[in-house]
Coordinates of C-alpha atoms in Angstrom, one line a residue:
X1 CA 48.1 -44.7 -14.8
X2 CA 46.7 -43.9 -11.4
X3 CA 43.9 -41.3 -11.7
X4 CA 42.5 -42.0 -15.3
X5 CA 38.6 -43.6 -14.5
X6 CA 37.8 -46.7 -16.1
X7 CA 33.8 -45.3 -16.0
X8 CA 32.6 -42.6 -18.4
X9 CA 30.7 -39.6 -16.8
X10 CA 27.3 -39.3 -17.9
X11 CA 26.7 -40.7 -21.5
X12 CA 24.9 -38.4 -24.3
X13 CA 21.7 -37.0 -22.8
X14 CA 19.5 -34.7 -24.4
X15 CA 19.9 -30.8 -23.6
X16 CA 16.7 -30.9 -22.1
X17 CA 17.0 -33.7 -19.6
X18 CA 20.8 -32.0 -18.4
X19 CA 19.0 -28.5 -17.6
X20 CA 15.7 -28.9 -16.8
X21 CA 12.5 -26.8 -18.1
X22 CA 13.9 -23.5 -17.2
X23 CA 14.2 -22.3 -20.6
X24 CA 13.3 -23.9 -23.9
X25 CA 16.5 -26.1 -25.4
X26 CA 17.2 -27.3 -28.5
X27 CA 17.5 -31.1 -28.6
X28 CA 18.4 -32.6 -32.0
X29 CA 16.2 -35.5 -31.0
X30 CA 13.3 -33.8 -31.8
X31 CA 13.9 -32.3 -34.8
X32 CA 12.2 -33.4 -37.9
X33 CA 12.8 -37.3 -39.2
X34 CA 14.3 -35.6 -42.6
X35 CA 16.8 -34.1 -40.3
X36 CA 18.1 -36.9 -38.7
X37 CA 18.1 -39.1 -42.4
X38 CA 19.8 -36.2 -44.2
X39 CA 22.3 -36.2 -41.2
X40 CA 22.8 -40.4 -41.1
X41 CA 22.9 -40.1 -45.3
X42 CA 25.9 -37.5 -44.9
X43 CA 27.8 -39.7 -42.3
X44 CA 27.9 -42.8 -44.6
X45 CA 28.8 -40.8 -47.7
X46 CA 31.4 -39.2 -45.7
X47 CA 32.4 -42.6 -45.0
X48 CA 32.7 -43.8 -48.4
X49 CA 34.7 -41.0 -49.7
X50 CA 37.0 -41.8 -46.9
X51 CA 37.5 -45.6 -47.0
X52 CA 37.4 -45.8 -50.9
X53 CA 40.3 -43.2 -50.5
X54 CA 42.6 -45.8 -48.4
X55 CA 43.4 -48.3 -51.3
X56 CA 43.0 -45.6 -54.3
X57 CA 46.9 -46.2 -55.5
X58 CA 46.3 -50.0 -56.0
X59 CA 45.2 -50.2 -58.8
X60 CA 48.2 -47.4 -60.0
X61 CA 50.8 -49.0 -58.7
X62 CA 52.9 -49.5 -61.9
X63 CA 52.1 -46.7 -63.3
X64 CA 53.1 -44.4 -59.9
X65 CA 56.3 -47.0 -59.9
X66 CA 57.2 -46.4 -63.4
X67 CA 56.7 -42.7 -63.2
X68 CA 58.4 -42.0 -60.5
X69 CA 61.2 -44.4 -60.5
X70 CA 60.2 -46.2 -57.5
X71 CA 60.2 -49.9 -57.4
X72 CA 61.0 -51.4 -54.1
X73 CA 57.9 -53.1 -52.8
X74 CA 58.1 -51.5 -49.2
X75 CA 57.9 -47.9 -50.4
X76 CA 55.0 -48.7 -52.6
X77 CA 53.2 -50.1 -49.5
X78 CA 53.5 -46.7 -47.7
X79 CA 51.0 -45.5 -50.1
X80 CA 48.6 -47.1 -48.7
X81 CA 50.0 -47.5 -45.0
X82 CA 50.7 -44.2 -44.3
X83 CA 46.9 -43.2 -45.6
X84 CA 46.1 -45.7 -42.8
X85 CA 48.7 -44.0 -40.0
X86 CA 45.9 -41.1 -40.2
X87 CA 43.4 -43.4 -38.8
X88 CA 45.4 -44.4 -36.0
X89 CA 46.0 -40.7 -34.8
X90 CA 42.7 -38.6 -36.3
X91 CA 40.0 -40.8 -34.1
X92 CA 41.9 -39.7 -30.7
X93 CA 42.0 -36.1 -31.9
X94 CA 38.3 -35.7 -33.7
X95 CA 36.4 -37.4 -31.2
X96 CA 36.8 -35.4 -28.5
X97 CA 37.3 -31.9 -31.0
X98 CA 33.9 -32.9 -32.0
X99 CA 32.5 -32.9 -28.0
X100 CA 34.5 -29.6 -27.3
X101 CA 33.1 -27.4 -30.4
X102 CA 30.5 -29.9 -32.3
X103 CA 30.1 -32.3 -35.2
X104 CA 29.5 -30.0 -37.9
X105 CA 33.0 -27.8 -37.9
X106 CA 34.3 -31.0 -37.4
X107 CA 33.0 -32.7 -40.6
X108 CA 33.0 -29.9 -42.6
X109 CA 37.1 -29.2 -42.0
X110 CA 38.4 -32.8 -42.1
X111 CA 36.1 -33.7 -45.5
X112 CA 37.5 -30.3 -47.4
X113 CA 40.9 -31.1 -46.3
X114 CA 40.5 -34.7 -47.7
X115 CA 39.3 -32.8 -50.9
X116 CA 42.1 -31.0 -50.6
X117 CA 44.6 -33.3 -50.4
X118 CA 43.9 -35.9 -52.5
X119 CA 43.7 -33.1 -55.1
X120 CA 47.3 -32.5 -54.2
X121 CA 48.4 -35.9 -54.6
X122 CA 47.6 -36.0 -58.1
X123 CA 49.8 -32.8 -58.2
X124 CA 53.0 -34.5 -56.2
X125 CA 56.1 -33.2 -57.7
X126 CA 57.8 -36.0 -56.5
X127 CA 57.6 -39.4 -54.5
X128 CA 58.3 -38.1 -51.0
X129 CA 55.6 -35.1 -51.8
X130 CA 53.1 -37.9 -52.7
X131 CA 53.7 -40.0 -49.5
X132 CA 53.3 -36.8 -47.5
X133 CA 49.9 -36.0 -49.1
X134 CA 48.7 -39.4 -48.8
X135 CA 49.5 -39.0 -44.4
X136 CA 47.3 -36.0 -44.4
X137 CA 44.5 -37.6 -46.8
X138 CA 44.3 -39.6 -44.0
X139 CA 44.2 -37.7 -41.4
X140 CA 41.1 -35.8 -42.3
X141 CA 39.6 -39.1 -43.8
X142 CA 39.6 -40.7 -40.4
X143 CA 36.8 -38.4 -38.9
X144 CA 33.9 -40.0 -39.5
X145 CA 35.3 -42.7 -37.4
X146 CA 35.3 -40.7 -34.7
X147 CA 32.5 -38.7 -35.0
X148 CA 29.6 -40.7 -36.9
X149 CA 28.8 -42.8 -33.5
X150 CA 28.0 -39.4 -32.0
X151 CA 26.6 -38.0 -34.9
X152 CA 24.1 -40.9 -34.8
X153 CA 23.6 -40.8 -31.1
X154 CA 22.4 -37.3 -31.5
X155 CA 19.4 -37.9 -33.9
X156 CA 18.7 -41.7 -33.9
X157 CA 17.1 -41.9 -30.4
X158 CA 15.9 -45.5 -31.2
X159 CA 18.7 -47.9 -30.6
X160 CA 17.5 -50.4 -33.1
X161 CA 17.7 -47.6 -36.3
X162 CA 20.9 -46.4 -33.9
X163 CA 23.0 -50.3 -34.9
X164 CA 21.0 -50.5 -38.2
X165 CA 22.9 -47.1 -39.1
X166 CA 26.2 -48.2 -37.9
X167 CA 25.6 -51.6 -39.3
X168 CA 25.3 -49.7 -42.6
X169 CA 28.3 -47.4 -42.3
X170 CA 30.6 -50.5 -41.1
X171 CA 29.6 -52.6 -44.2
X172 CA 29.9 -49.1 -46.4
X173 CA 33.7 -48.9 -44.9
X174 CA 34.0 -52.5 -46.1
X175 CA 33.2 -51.8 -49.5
X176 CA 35.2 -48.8 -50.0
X177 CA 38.2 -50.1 -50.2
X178 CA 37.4 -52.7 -52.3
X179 CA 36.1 -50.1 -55.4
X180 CA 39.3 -48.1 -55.3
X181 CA 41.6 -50.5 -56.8
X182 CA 38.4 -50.9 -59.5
X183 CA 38.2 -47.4 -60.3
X184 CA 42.4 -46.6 -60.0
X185 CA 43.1 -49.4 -62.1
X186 CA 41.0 -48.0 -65.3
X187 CA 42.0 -44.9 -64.8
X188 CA 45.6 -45.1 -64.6
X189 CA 45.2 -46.1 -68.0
X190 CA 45.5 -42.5 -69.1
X191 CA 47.5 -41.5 -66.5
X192 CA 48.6 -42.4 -62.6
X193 CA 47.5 -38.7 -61.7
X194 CA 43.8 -39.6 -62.9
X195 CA 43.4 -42.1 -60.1
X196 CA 43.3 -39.7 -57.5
X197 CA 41.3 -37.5 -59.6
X198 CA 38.7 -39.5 -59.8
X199 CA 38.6 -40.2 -56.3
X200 CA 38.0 -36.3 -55.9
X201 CA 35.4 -36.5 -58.5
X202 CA 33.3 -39.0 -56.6
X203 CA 33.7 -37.2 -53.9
X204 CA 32.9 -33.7 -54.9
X205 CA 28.8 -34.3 -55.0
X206 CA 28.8 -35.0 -51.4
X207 CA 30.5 -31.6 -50.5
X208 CA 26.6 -30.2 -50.7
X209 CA 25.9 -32.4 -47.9
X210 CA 28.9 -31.9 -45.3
X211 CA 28.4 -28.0 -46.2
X212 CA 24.8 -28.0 -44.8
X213 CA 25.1 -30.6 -42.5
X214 CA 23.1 -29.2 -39.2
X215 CA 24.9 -29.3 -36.3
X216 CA 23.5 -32.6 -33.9
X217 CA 25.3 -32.0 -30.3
X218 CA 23.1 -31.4 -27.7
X219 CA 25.4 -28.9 -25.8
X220 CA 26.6 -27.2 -28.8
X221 CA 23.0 -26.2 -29.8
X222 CA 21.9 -25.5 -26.3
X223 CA 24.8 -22.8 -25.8
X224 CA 24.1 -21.6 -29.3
X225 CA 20.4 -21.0 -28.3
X226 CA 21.2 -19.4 -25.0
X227 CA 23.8 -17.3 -26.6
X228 CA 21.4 -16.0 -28.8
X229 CA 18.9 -15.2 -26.5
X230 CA 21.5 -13.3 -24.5
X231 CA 22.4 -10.7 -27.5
X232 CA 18.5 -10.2 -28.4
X233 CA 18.1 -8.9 -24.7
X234 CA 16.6 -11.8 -22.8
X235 CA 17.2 -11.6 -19.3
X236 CA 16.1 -14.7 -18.1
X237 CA 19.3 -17.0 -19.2
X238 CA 21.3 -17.1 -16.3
X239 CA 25.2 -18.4 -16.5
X240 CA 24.5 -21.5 -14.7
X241 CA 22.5 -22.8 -17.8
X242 CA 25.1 -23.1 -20.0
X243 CA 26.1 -26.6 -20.6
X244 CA 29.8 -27.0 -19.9
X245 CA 31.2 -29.2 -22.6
X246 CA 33.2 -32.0 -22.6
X247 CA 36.9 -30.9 -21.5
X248 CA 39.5 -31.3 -24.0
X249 CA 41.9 -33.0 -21.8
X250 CA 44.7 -34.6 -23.7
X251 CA 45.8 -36.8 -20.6
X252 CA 42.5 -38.7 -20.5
X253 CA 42.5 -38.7 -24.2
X254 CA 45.4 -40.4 -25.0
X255 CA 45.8 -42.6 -21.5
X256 CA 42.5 -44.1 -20.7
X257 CA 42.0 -46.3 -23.8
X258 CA 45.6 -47.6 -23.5
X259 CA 44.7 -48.7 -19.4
X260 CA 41.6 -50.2 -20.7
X261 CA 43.4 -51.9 -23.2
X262 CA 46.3 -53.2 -20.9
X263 CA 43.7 -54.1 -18.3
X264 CA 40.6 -55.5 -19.9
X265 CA 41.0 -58.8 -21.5
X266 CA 37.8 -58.8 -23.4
X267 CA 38.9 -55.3 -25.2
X268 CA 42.2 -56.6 -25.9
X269 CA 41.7 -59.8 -27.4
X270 CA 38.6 -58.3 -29.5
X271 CA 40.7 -56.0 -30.4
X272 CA 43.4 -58.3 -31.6
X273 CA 40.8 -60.7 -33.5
X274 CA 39.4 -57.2 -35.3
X275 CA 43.3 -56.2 -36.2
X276 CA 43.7 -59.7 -38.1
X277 CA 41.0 -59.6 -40.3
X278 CA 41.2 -55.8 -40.8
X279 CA 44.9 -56.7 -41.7
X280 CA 44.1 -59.6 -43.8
X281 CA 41.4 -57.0 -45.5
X282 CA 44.4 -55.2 -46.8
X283 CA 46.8 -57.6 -47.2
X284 CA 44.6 -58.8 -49.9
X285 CA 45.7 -55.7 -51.6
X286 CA 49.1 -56.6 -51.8
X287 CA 48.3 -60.6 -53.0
X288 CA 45.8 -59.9 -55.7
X289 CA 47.9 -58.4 -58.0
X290 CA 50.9 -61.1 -57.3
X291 CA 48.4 -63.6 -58.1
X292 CA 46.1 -62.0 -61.2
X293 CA 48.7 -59.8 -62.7
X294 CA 51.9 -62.1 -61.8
X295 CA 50.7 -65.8 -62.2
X296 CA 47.6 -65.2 -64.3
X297 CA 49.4 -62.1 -66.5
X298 CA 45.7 -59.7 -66.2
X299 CA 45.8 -56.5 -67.3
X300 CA 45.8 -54.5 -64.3
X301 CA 42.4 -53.0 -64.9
X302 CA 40.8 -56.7 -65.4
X303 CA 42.9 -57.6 -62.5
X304 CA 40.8 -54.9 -60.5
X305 CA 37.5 -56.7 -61.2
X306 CA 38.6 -59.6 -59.0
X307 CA 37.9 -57.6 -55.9
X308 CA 34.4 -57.6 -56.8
X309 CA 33.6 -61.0 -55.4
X310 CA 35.3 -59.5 -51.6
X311 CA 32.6 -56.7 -51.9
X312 CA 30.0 -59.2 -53.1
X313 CA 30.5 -61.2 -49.6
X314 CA 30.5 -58.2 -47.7
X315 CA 26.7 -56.9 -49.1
X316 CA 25.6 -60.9 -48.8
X317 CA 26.7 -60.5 -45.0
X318 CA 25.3 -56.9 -44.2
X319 CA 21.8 -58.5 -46.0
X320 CA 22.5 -61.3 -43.5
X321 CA 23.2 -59.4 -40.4
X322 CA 20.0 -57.5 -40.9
X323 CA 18.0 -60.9 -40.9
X324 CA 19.8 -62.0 -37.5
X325 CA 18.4 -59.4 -35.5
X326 CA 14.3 -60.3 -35.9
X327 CA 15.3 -63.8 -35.7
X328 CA 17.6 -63.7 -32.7
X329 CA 14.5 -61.5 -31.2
X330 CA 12.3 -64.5 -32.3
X331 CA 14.6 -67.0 -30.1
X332 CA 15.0 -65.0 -27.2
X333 CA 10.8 -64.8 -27.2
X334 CA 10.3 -67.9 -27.6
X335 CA 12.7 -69.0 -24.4
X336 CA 15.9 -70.4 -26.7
X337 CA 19.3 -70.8 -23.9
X338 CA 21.4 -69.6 -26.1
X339 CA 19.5 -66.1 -27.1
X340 CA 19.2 -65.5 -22.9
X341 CA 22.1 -63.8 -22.9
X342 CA 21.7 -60.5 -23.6
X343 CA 25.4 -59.4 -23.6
X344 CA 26.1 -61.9 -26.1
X345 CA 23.6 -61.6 -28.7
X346 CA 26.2 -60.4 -31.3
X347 CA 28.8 -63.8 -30.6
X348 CA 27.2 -66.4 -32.7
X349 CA 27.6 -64.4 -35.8
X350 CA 31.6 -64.4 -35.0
X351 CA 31.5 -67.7 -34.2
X352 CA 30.0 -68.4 -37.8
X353 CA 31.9 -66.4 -39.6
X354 CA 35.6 -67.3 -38.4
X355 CA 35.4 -70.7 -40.4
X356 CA 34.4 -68.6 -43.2
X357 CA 37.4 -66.4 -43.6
X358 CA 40.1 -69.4 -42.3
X359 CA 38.3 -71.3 -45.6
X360 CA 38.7 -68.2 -47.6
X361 CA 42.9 -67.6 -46.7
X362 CA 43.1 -71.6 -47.8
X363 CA 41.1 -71.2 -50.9
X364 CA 43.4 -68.6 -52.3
X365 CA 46.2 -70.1 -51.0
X366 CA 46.1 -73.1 -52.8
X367 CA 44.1 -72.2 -56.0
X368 CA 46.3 -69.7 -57.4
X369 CA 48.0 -71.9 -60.1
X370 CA 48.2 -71.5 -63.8
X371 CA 46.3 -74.8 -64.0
X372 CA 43.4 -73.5 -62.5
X373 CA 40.7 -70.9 -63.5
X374 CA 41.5 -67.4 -62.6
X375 CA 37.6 -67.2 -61.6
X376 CA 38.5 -69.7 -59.0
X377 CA 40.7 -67.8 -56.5
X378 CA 38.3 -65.3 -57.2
X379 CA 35.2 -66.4 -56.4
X380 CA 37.2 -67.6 -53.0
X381 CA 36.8 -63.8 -52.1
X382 CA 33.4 -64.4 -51.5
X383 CA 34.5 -65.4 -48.2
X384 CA 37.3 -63.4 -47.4
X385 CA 34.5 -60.4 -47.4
X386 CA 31.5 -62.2 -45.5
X387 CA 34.2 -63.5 -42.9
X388 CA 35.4 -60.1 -42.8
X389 CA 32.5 -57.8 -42.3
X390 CA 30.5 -60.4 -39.9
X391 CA 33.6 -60.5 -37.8
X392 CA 34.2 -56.5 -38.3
X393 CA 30.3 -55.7 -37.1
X394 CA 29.2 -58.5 -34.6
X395 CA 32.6 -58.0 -32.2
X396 CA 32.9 -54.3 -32.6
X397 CA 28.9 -54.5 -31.3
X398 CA 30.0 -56.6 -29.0
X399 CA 32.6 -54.2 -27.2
X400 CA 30.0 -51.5 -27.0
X401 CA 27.6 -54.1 -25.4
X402 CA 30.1 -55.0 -23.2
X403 CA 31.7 -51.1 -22.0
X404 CA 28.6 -49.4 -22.4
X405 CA 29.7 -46.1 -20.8
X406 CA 33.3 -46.9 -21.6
X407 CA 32.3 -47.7 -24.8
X408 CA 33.8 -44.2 -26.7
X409 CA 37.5 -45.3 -25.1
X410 CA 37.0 -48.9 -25.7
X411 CA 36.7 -48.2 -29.4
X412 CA 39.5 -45.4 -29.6
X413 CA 41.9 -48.3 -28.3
X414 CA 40.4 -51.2 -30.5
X415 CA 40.4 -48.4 -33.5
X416 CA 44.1 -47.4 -33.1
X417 CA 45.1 -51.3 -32.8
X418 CA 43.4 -51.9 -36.1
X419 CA 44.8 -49.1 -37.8
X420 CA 48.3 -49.8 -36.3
X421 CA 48.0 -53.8 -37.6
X422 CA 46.9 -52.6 -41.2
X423 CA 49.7 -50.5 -41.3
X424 CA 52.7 -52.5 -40.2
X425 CA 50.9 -55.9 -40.9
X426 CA 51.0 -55.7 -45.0
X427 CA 54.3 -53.8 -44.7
X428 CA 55.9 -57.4 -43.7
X429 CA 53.5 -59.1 -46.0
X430 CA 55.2 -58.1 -49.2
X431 CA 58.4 -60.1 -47.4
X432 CA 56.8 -62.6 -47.0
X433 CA 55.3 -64.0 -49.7
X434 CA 58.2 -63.4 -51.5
X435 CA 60.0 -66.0 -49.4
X436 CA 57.3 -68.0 -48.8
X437 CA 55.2 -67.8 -52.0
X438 CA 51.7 -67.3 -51.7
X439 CA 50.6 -70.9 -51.3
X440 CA 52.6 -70.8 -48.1
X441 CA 51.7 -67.4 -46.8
X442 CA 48.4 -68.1 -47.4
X443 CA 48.5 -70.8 -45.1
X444 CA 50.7 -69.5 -42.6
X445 CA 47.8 -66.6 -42.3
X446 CA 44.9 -69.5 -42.5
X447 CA 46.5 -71.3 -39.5
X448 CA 46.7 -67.9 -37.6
X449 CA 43.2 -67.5 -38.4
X450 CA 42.3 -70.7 -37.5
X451 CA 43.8 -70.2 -33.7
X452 CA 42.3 -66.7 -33.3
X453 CA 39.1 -67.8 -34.5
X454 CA 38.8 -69.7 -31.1
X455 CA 38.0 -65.6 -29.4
X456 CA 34.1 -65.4 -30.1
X457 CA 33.9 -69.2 -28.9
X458 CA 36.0 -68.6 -25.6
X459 CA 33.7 -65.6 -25.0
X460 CA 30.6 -67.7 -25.6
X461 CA 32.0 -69.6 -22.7
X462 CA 34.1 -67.3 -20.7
X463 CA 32.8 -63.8 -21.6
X464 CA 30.6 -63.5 -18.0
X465 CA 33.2 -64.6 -16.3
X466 CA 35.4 -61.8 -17.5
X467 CA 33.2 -59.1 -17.1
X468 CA 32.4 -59.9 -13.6
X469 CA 36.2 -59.2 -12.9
X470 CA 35.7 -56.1 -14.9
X471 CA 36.1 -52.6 -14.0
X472 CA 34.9 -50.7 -16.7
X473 CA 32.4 -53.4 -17.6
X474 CA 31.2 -54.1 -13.9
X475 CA 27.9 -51.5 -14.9
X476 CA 26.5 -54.0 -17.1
X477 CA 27.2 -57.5 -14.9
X478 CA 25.7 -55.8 -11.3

């Protein structure tokens, strides 16, 4: 591990700043305010289309299980986890692809091959086909994880519409999922294949978009300009003003977020708070239909209209994440303690919301009885999705306020954790609560909850303390 630097090199800087007034660059920054909306609007469509994608067979399950013969539990979960096993590879590819030839080939090629392939999964000859197609659905879905915080950094230059953006596209990744066992679950109805052709329905009309997407990276345009100026004959560009981009170097790819993750406390146990409720997110994929279609006998496309609640929560706590910011603002002006802290403006809204989602694994738990009201489990998803999203946005803001420079590796390890727990997480869930029933489970998961809900407060407490032993995060405590 010796050799791989714990400190980024120089963060995003405009074209201009890097080379000077020699000749005249083209930063995205200044380009025209339509540009930049039409280029944050892309990004969370491109979002959408990709997280809606990752839970599209759950509401098909019976009819993909009764078609193709397939009815052991674990198998059916691949669907879904091996979609998810793109995410944990695609971010530490795209991400730096997108720094070595830009954002816009980038985008373009990973959203037609999502197009692409979920076309083909509604084509699968057979099982194994379907399982394969799902993987590289994946794969291409995962880009705008790794690209979006860049494609924002290039044309948001004010950090406030910057985290209002990714705010935005975190919640949109939240609901996503949550729709695609709505929409499957209807459609199926006619047939299993129709599940995934709706998904490339709703995702057709945004093909426009990726298609003339401008490109955003500063160096990309810069070299573009200068090339151009080259062929029409101007002698002026000189070789020393083109921008050398980012180096595709697989070593520091794929070892410097694994360092920072063995060697930063704050990054791992953030990390492992974000994995648990990411995993409990799709857990609740595997429970809901156990619960509304096995205890409560739904049909499975009413049974899809019980995730509605989940997204509910998870609009109610965007809404109330948007309100935080003025009034922590307010505090801090008006000479509060708590709102001093810079660094740890983003804590108190973990610390509010892990109550909510131990209170939500609970309610679930022990509601689901024929005795009581279907609606009542239900409406308990309220909180599984506030919980959710407030812990999803305020610590993954918290690890960029933290790394700062590091920030882009700090994420690729927390992103691959995440992806990693929601893969093999739900594959032992099925286990599980077939041993334990849900009541159980769904304490067993509240207790966990309950202990790793402790992180925001310990970093409340003992977050300064951490950084100042900190390598990568030593920039932000001197």
């Amino acid at each position: 591990m010796n050799g791989i630097s714990l400190i980024s090199g120089p963060g995003h800087e405009s074209a201009s700043k890097r080379l000077g007034a020699t000749i005249d660059v083209v930063d995205p920054i200044e380009s025209k305010v339509h540009a930049a909306k039409f280029s944050t609007a892309t990004g969370l469509a491109c979002a959408f289309n990709g997280s809606f994608g990752t839970s599209m067979p759950s509401g098909a399950l019976d009819a993909i299980s009764s078609h193709f013969r397939v009815y052991d539990q674990v198998q059916l979960t691949l669907l879904n986890s091996l979609n998810l096993a793109g995410f944990v590879v695609g971010p530490l590819f795209f991400g730096p692809l997108s720094e070595y030839i830009g954002r816009r080939p980038v985008m373009i090629s990973t959203f037609f091959g999502y197009l692409v392939f979920m076309l083909a999964c509604s084509g699968a000859p057979n099982y194994t086909a379907l399982l394969i197609f799902r993987l590289l659905c994946g794969l291409n879905a995962a880009a705008p994880m790794a690209v979006i915080g860049g494609l924002y950094a290039d044309v948001l230059d004010d950090p406030s519409e910057r985290g209002t953006a990714m705010s935005l596209y975190l919640a949109i990744s939240g609901i996503g999922p949550l729709l695609g066992p709505f929409v499957s679950g209807f459609a199926s109805q006619v047939s299993w294949r129709w599940a995934f052709w709706a998904a490339t329905l709703i995702a057709v009309p945004t093909l426009p978009l990726v298609m003339t997407l401008p490109e955003t990276f500063a160096p990309v345009l810069n070299n573009r300009e200068i090339h151009k100026r080259r062929k029409n004959g101007d002698e002026g560009v000189e070789e020393a003003q083109i921008t050398e981009l980012h180096p595709f170097d697989a070593r520091e790819i794929f070892l410097r977020p694994v360092v920072m993750m063995a060697t930063e406390p704050i990054l791992s146990l953030s990390s492992l708070y974000v994995t648990l409720a990411n995993s409990l997110f799709y857990i609740a994929f595997q429970a809901y239909p156990l619960v509304f279609e096995g205890i409560y006998h739904l049909r499975t496309e009413i049974a899809g209209l019980t995730y509605l609640p989940i997204a509910l929560g998870t609009v109610v706590a965007f809404l109330g994440f948007m309100v935080y910011t003025p009034w922590y603002d307010r505090s801090k002006a008006a000479g509060k303690p708590w709102a001093q802290r810079e660094i740890n403006r983003r804590l108190p809204i973990a610390c509010f919301a892990a109550p909510l989602l131990v209170i939500a694994l609970f309610w679930f738990g022990w509601t689901s009885k024929p005795s009581i009201s279907p609606y009542v489990p239900a409406i308990g998803g309220f909180f599984s999705g506030a919980g959710f999203l407030l812990i999803f946005m305020s610590i993954l803001n918290y690890i960029t306020d933290v790394f700062r420079e590091a920030s882009a590796s700090a994420h690729a390890g927390a992103g691959c954790m995440r992806s990693l727990g929601a893969i093999v997480i739900p594959l032992a869930a099925g286990p599980m609560y077939d041993r334990l029933g849900v009541h159980w489970a769904q304490s067993l998961l509240g207790f966990l909850s309950l202990v790793m809900g402790a992180i925001p407060f310990f970093f409340m407490k003992y977050g300064e303390r951490l950084m100042q032993k900190s390598k990568a995060a030593q920039g932000v405590t001197r």
